[in-house]
């Protein structure tokens, strides 16, 4: 007996494609009652802005075997049976190893990923063909315990001002959870380490302006009740949930681009798989002009050099990274050996 399946028509740049969805009635978000077929239909509806934001980039797929409460894993390489309209490009990982990574070029590719039980899409900050050179400067504003989304709002506004002073035009989206993501299009002329330094420079300037509200401390024990500027999201092979990507939380939220004018009244719980399609149809895509004016990070790199001269050097890298030049010890401060 044939297993349950549905076929969904997906418009795209090369015409319609029929994508088979197995187990379409499988419930992925039990609390919201949203099924695998609902997810596929959502990706069809938001297909153009989704691909505009996440396409032509190496992407990691966060896949769930049985809905958001089931086992999960990340898929980066093209699995067996990948259709010919889903390509891959060779990328270099922090270890120096190279491997092909998936790239989505059209809405049908995103729907195929949903068929493969993908819920969260994690695109790189660089384009597939120039994966060593980010074309987006990304800053993750992460509320720490004792703070929440509303506490991140004034921080984002000040960050926008900091970036504007450095000549960058900032765009914003909800993370789909408690935080905010601020992006700025940049020219793909600097490698990841340089872009990381630019992010650290912006983060330190923000911290100087809002010391009671913002922290750049990597170690959680030092952060306090502040918004952590997660500069390590700027590293190679470090990603955030993409724009319009669903999140694996009970109410099926979406990491949703918003206008800066919406920020003060924004509630991330309102942006879900069920509400975002109607929002797009009535208000349009706030990120439609994202890539039109890529900027330089030269001013931010000047700030970085100034801070280095003043004794503020490199910050810790993620624990799975090789030891990096100038990096401080990766030892939790409370566990560091005291000089005898």
Short mmCIF file of C-alpha atoms in Angstrom, two decimals:
data_model
loop_
_atom_site.label_atom_id
_atom_site.label_comp_id
_atom_site.label_asym_id
_atom_site.label_seq_id
_atom_site.Cartn_x
_atom_site.Cartn_y
_atom_site.Cartn_z
CA UNK A 1 0.00 0.00 0.00
CA UNK A 2 1.41 3.39 -1.02
CA UNK A 3 2.24 5.75 1.81
CA UNK A 4 0.28 8.97 2.25
CA UNK A 5 1.61 11.79 0.09
CA UNK A 6 0.57 15.08 -1.44
CA UNK A 7 1.87 17.01 -4.41
CA UNK A 8 2.21 20.77 -4.25
CA UNK A 9 2.70 23.15 -7.18
CA UNK A 10 5.48 25.66 -6.61
CA UNK A 11 5.86 28.63 -8.99
CA UNK A 12 9.39 29.77 -9.68
CA UNK A 13 11.79 31.43 -12.11
CA UNK A 14 11.85 28.33 -14.33
CA UNK A 15 8.11 27.70 -14.26
CA UNK A 16 6.00 25.55 -11.98
CA UNK A 17 7.48 22.53 -10.23
CA UNK A 18 5.57 19.70 -8.59
CA UNK A 19 7.07 18.78 -5.21
CA UNK A 20 6.00 15.60 -3.47
CA UNK A 21 5.29 15.92 0.25
CA UNK A 22 5.32 12.63 2.12
CA UNK A 23 3.33 12.32 5.36
CA UNK A 24 1.62 15.68 4.71
CA UNK A 25 -0.66 15.35 7.75
CA UNK A 26 2.24 14.89 10.17
CA UNK A 27 1.85 17.51 12.89
CA UNK A 28 5.06 19.50 13.29
CA UNK A 29 3.81 22.06 15.82
CA UNK A 30 1.39 20.17 18.10
CA UNK A 31 0.24 23.19 20.10
CA UNK A 32 -0.58 25.16 16.95
CA UNK A 33 -1.81 22.12 14.99
CA UNK A 34 0.42 22.97 12.03
CA UNK A 35 1.30 20.10 9.70
CA UNK A 36 4.07 19.36 7.26
CA UNK A 37 1.78 20.31 4.38
CA UNK A 38 0.96 23.60 6.11
CA UNK A 39 4.69 24.32 6.30
CA UNK A 40 5.14 23.54 2.60
CA UNK A 41 2.25 25.83 1.69
CA UNK A 42 3.69 28.59 3.85
CA UNK A 43 7.00 28.37 1.98
CA UNK A 44 5.16 28.59 -1.34
CA UNK A 45 3.31 31.70 -0.20
CA UNK A 46 6.42 33.49 1.08
CA UNK A 47 8.66 31.96 -1.58
CA UNK A 48 9.92 35.08 -3.34
CA UNK A 49 10.97 37.14 -0.29
CA UNK A 50 12.26 33.97 1.38
CA UNK A 51 14.59 33.21 -1.52
CA UNK A 52 15.53 36.86 -1.91
CA UNK A 53 16.73 36.84 1.71
CA UNK A 54 18.20 33.34 1.95
CA UNK A 55 18.88 32.17 -1.58
CA UNK A 56 22.25 32.00 -3.35
CA UNK A 57 23.91 31.36 0.03
CA UNK A 58 25.33 28.24 1.64
CA UNK A 59 22.58 27.09 3.98
CA UNK A 60 22.33 24.68 6.89
CA UNK A 61 19.01 22.91 7.30
CA UNK A 62 17.80 22.24 10.84
CA UNK A 63 15.79 19.05 10.38
CA UNK A 64 13.41 17.38 12.82
CA UNK A 65 12.51 13.71 12.52
CA UNK A 66 9.13 13.99 14.22
CA UNK A 67 8.09 17.60 14.67
CA UNK A 68 9.56 20.25 16.93
CA UNK A 69 9.61 17.89 19.92
CA UNK A 70 11.47 15.14 18.06
CA UNK A 71 15.11 14.51 17.39
CA UNK A 72 16.88 17.17 15.37
CA UNK A 73 20.09 17.52 13.40
CA UNK A 74 21.78 19.93 11.01
CA UNK A 75 22.16 19.02 7.35
CA UNK A 76 24.72 20.95 5.32
CA UNK A 77 25.73 18.63 2.49
CA UNK A 78 23.40 17.53 -0.33
CA UNK A 79 21.75 14.26 0.71
CA UNK A 80 21.14 11.36 -1.62
CA UNK A 81 18.26 12.10 -3.96
CA UNK A 82 18.67 15.88 -3.93
CA UNK A 83 16.78 17.20 -6.99
CA UNK A 84 18.67 18.87 -9.80
CA UNK A 85 17.18 22.29 -8.98
CA UNK A 86 18.94 22.28 -5.60
CA UNK A 87 22.65 23.00 -6.05
CA UNK A 88 25.68 22.97 -3.82
CA UNK A 89 28.90 24.96 -3.64
CA UNK A 90 32.23 24.14 -2.04
CA UNK A 91 32.87 26.09 1.16
CA UNK A 92 35.72 26.25 3.64
CA UNK A 93 34.94 25.54 7.30
CA UNK A 94 36.86 27.00 10.29
CA UNK A 95 38.91 23.81 10.52
CA UNK A 96 40.20 24.39 6.98
CA UNK A 97 38.19 21.45 5.67
CA UNK A 98 36.24 21.98 2.44
CA UNK A 99 32.93 20.39 1.57
CA UNK A 100 29.92 21.04 -0.66
CA UNK A 101 27.06 22.85 1.07
CA UNK A 102 23.45 23.18 -0.02
CA UNK A 103 22.27 26.35 -1.80
CA UNK A 104 18.62 27.30 -2.39
CA UNK A 105 17.87 29.19 -5.59
CA UNK A 106 14.09 29.03 -5.93
CA UNK A 107 10.99 28.45 -3.78
CA UNK A 108 10.74 24.80 -4.86
CA UNK A 109 14.11 24.19 -3.21
CA UNK A 110 12.75 25.50 0.10
CA UNK A 111 9.66 23.31 -0.25
CA UNK A 112 11.89 20.30 -0.98
CA UNK A 113 13.77 21.12 2.22
CA UNK A 114 10.45 21.08 4.09
CA UNK A 115 9.78 17.66 2.56
CA UNK A 116 13.11 16.66 4.15
CA UNK A 117 11.65 17.76 7.52
CA UNK A 118 13.49 21.08 7.65
CA UNK A 119 11.93 23.60 10.00
CA UNK A 120 14.69 26.20 10.48
CA UNK A 121 16.86 27.57 7.66
CA UNK A 122 20.31 28.96 8.53
CA UNK A 123 21.93 30.88 5.61
CA UNK A 124 25.52 32.11 5.57
CA UNK A 125 26.34 35.82 5.50
CA UNK A 126 28.10 35.34 2.15
CA UNK A 127 27.03 34.41 -1.37
CA UNK A 128 27.64 30.90 -2.61
CA UNK A 129 30.16 31.80 -5.32
CA UNK A 130 32.15 34.11 -3.00
CA UNK A 131 31.59 32.32 0.27
CA UNK A 132 34.79 33.68 1.86
CA UNK A 133 33.53 37.27 1.60
CA UNK A 134 30.34 38.22 3.51
CA UNK A 135 27.98 40.67 1.90
CA UNK A 136 26.04 41.16 5.14
CA UNK A 137 27.20 42.45 8.49
CA UNK A 138 25.00 40.70 11.04
CA UNK A 139 24.54 41.53 14.71
CA UNK A 140 22.53 39.37 17.12
CA UNK A 141 20.99 41.14 20.11
CA UNK A 142 20.42 38.40 22.66
CA UNK A 143 18.42 39.21 25.84
CA UNK A 144 19.97 37.62 28.91
CA UNK A 145 18.01 36.27 31.90
CA UNK A 146 16.19 39.12 33.54
CA UNK A 147 15.71 40.96 30.22
CA UNK A 148 13.33 40.43 27.34
CA UNK A 149 12.40 41.52 23.83
CA UNK A 150 11.26 44.96 24.94
CA UNK A 151 14.67 45.58 26.55
CA UNK A 152 16.33 44.84 23.19
CA UNK A 153 14.31 47.49 21.35
CA UNK A 154 16.15 50.65 22.52
CA UNK A 155 19.44 48.81 22.08
CA UNK A 156 18.56 48.10 18.44
CA UNK A 157 17.66 51.74 17.87
CA UNK A 158 21.00 52.90 19.26
CA UNK A 159 22.82 50.23 17.25
CA UNK A 160 21.17 51.58 14.12
CA UNK A 161 22.59 55.02 14.97
CA UNK A 162 26.06 53.56 15.57
CA UNK A 163 26.02 51.82 12.20
CA UNK A 164 24.72 54.94 10.48
CA UNK A 165 27.67 56.90 11.88
CA UNK A 166 29.92 54.28 10.30
CA UNK A 167 28.14 54.69 6.95
CA UNK A 168 25.97 51.55 7.06
CA UNK A 169 22.23 51.25 6.46
CA UNK A 170 20.69 48.84 9.00
CA UNK A 171 17.74 46.49 8.56
CA UNK A 172 16.02 44.65 11.39
CA UNK A 173 14.06 41.46 12.00
CA UNK A 174 12.78 39.52 14.95
CA UNK A 175 14.81 36.43 15.78
CA UNK A 176 11.61 34.42 16.08
CA UNK A 177 12.33 34.04 19.77
CA UNK A 178 13.31 36.73 22.32
CA UNK A 179 15.94 38.67 20.42
CA UNK A 180 16.50 40.96 17.46
CA UNK A 181 18.76 40.63 14.44
CA UNK A 182 20.26 43.73 12.84
CA UNK A 183 21.74 43.36 9.34
CA UNK A 184 23.63 45.82 7.15
CA UNK A 185 24.50 45.11 3.50
CA UNK A 186 28.22 45.45 2.82
CA UNK A 187 30.43 45.10 -0.20
CA UNK A 188 31.93 41.57 -0.36
CA UNK A 189 35.51 42.82 -0.08
CA UNK A 190 36.45 41.69 3.43
CA UNK A 191 36.91 38.18 4.80
CA UNK A 192 35.04 36.84 7.81
CA UNK A 193 37.70 37.77 10.37
CA UNK A 194 37.67 41.40 9.23
CA UNK A 195 33.86 41.51 9.33
CA UNK A 196 33.98 39.98 12.82
CA UNK A 197 36.32 42.78 13.90
CA UNK A 198 33.91 45.33 12.43
CA UNK A 199 31.06 43.79 14.41
CA UNK A 200 33.13 43.85 17.62
CA UNK A 201 33.96 47.51 17.01
CA UNK A 202 30.26 48.36 16.62
CA UNK A 203 29.39 46.27 19.67
CA UNK A 204 32.00 48.00 21.84
CA UNK A 205 30.81 51.42 20.75
CA UNK A 206 27.24 50.40 21.59
CA UNK A 207 28.39 49.10 24.97
CA UNK A 208 30.14 52.39 25.73
CA UNK A 209 26.94 54.30 25.01
CA UNK A 210 24.64 51.96 26.94
CA UNK A 211 26.80 50.29 29.61
CA UNK A 212 23.87 49.45 31.87
CA UNK A 213 21.91 47.83 29.05
CA UNK A 214 24.51 46.21 26.78
CA UNK A 215 27.36 43.74 27.20
CA UNK A 216 29.97 42.18 24.95
CA UNK A 217 31.14 39.70 27.60
CA UNK A 218 31.38 36.20 26.14
CA UNK A 219 31.12 34.44 29.51
CA UNK A 220 27.56 34.25 30.81
CA UNK A 221 28.64 34.80 34.40
CA UNK A 222 29.84 38.30 33.43
CA UNK A 223 26.86 39.44 31.37
CA UNK A 224 24.34 40.35 34.06
CA UNK A 225 20.83 41.45 33.16
CA UNK A 226 21.81 43.06 29.89
CA UNK A 227 21.49 42.54 26.14
CA UNK A 228 24.41 40.49 24.88
CA UNK A 229 25.78 41.52 21.49
CA UNK A 230 26.74 38.11 20.12
CA UNK A 231 29.70 39.06 17.93
CA UNK A 232 30.56 35.39 17.34
CA UNK A 233 27.60 35.10 14.99
CA UNK A 234 29.81 37.01 12.53
CA UNK A 235 32.23 34.09 12.21
CA UNK A 236 32.58 31.72 9.29
CA UNK A 237 29.99 28.90 9.42
CA UNK A 238 28.04 30.70 12.16
CA UNK A 239 24.46 31.46 11.21
CA UNK A 240 21.16 32.80 12.46
CA UNK A 241 17.68 31.73 11.47
CA UNK A 242 17.05 33.31 8.09
CA UNK A 243 14.43 35.94 7.30
CA UNK A 244 10.97 34.32 7.09
CA UNK A 245 12.36 31.07 8.47
CA UNK A 246 10.06 29.28 10.92
CA UNK A 247 11.36 28.50 14.38
CA UNK A 248 10.95 25.30 16.37
CA UNK A 249 8.87 26.85 19.16
CA UNK A 250 5.35 25.91 20.22
CA UNK A 251 3.44 28.76 18.55
CA UNK A 252 5.27 28.38 15.19
CA UNK A 253 6.92 31.81 15.12
CA UNK A 254 8.82 33.21 12.16
CA UNK A 255 12.01 35.29 12.12
CA UNK A 256 10.29 38.26 10.56
CA UNK A 257 11.70 41.40 8.91
CA UNK A 258 10.05 44.58 10.17
CA UNK A 259 10.28 48.27 9.45
CA UNK A 260 12.13 50.39 11.99
CA UNK A 261 8.91 52.36 12.44
CA UNK A 262 7.23 49.15 13.65
CA UNK A 263 9.81 48.26 16.26
CA UNK A 264 8.38 50.12 19.22
CA UNK A 265 5.05 48.26 19.05
CA UNK A 266 6.38 44.96 17.66
CA UNK A 267 5.48 41.71 19.42
CA UNK A 268 7.44 38.71 18.11
CA UNK A 269 4.63 36.34 19.12
CA UNK A 270 2.44 37.90 16.43
CA UNK A 271 4.70 36.84 13.55
CA UNK A 272 3.90 33.18 12.86
CA UNK A 273 3.48 30.77 9.98
CA UNK A 274 -0.24 31.55 10.14
CA UNK A 275 0.05 35.36 10.11
CA UNK A 276 3.12 36.29 8.07
CA UNK A 277 1.66 35.45 4.61
CA UNK A 278 -1.19 37.92 5.14
CA UNK A 279 1.27 40.47 6.49
CA UNK A 280 3.40 40.19 3.35
CA UNK A 281 0.39 40.54 1.08
CA UNK A 282 -0.79 43.73 2.82
CA UNK A 283 2.42 45.49 3.87
CA UNK A 284 5.05 44.05 1.53
CA UNK A 285 8.59 42.97 2.34
CA UNK A 286 10.50 45.40 4.60
CA UNK A 287 13.75 43.91 3.30
CA UNK A 288 12.96 44.32 -0.40
CA UNK A 289 15.69 46.95 -0.79
CA UNK A 290 18.24 45.17 1.43
CA UNK A 291 20.97 44.70 -1.16
CA UNK A 292 20.63 47.91 -3.13
CA UNK A 293 23.27 50.01 -1.32
CA UNK A 294 26.09 47.81 0.03
CA UNK A 295 28.49 49.82 2.14
CA UNK A 296 32.10 49.80 3.31
CA UNK A 297 33.21 48.64 6.75
CA UNK A 298 36.33 50.83 6.66
CA UNK A 299 35.08 53.15 9.42
CA UNK A 300 34.29 50.21 11.70
CA UNK A 301 37.73 48.77 11.04
CA UNK A 302 39.23 52.14 11.97
CA UNK A 303 37.30 51.92 15.25
CA UNK A 304 38.65 48.38 15.74
CA UNK A 305 42.24 49.59 15.20
CA UNK A 306 41.68 52.46 17.63
CA UNK A 307 40.37 50.07 20.28
CA UNK A 308 43.32 47.72 19.76
CA UNK A 309 45.71 50.64 20.30
CA UNK A 310 43.83 51.37 23.52
CA UNK A 311 44.32 47.84 24.79
CA UNK A 312 41.06 46.27 23.64
CA UNK A 313 42.09 43.34 21.49
CA UNK A 314 40.59 40.10 20.27
CA UNK A 315 37.64 38.42 22.03
CA UNK A 316 37.01 34.68 22.56
CA UNK A 317 35.98 32.55 19.61
CA UNK A 318 33.42 29.71 19.70
CA UNK A 319 34.72 26.62 21.53
CA UNK A 320 34.91 24.48 18.39
CA UNK A 321 37.15 26.99 16.60
CA UNK A 322 40.91 26.45 16.37
CA UNK A 323 42.94 28.73 18.60
CA UNK A 324 43.05 32.10 16.87
CA UNK A 325 45.85 34.73 16.87
CA UNK A 326 45.59 37.19 19.74
CA UNK A 327 42.67 35.38 21.32
CA UNK A 328 42.42 35.52 25.13
CA UNK A 329 42.35 32.25 27.08
CA UNK A 330 39.14 30.27 26.63
CA UNK A 331 38.72 29.84 30.35
CA UNK A 332 35.64 30.82 32.30
CA UNK A 333 36.79 33.71 34.53
CA UNK A 334 35.63 32.04 37.75
CA UNK A 335 37.68 28.97 36.86
CA UNK A 336 40.81 30.77 35.72
CA UNK A 337 43.90 30.07 37.78
CA UNK A 338 44.82 32.99 39.99
CA UNK A 339 48.47 34.07 39.99
CA UNK A 340 50.25 32.74 43.07
#
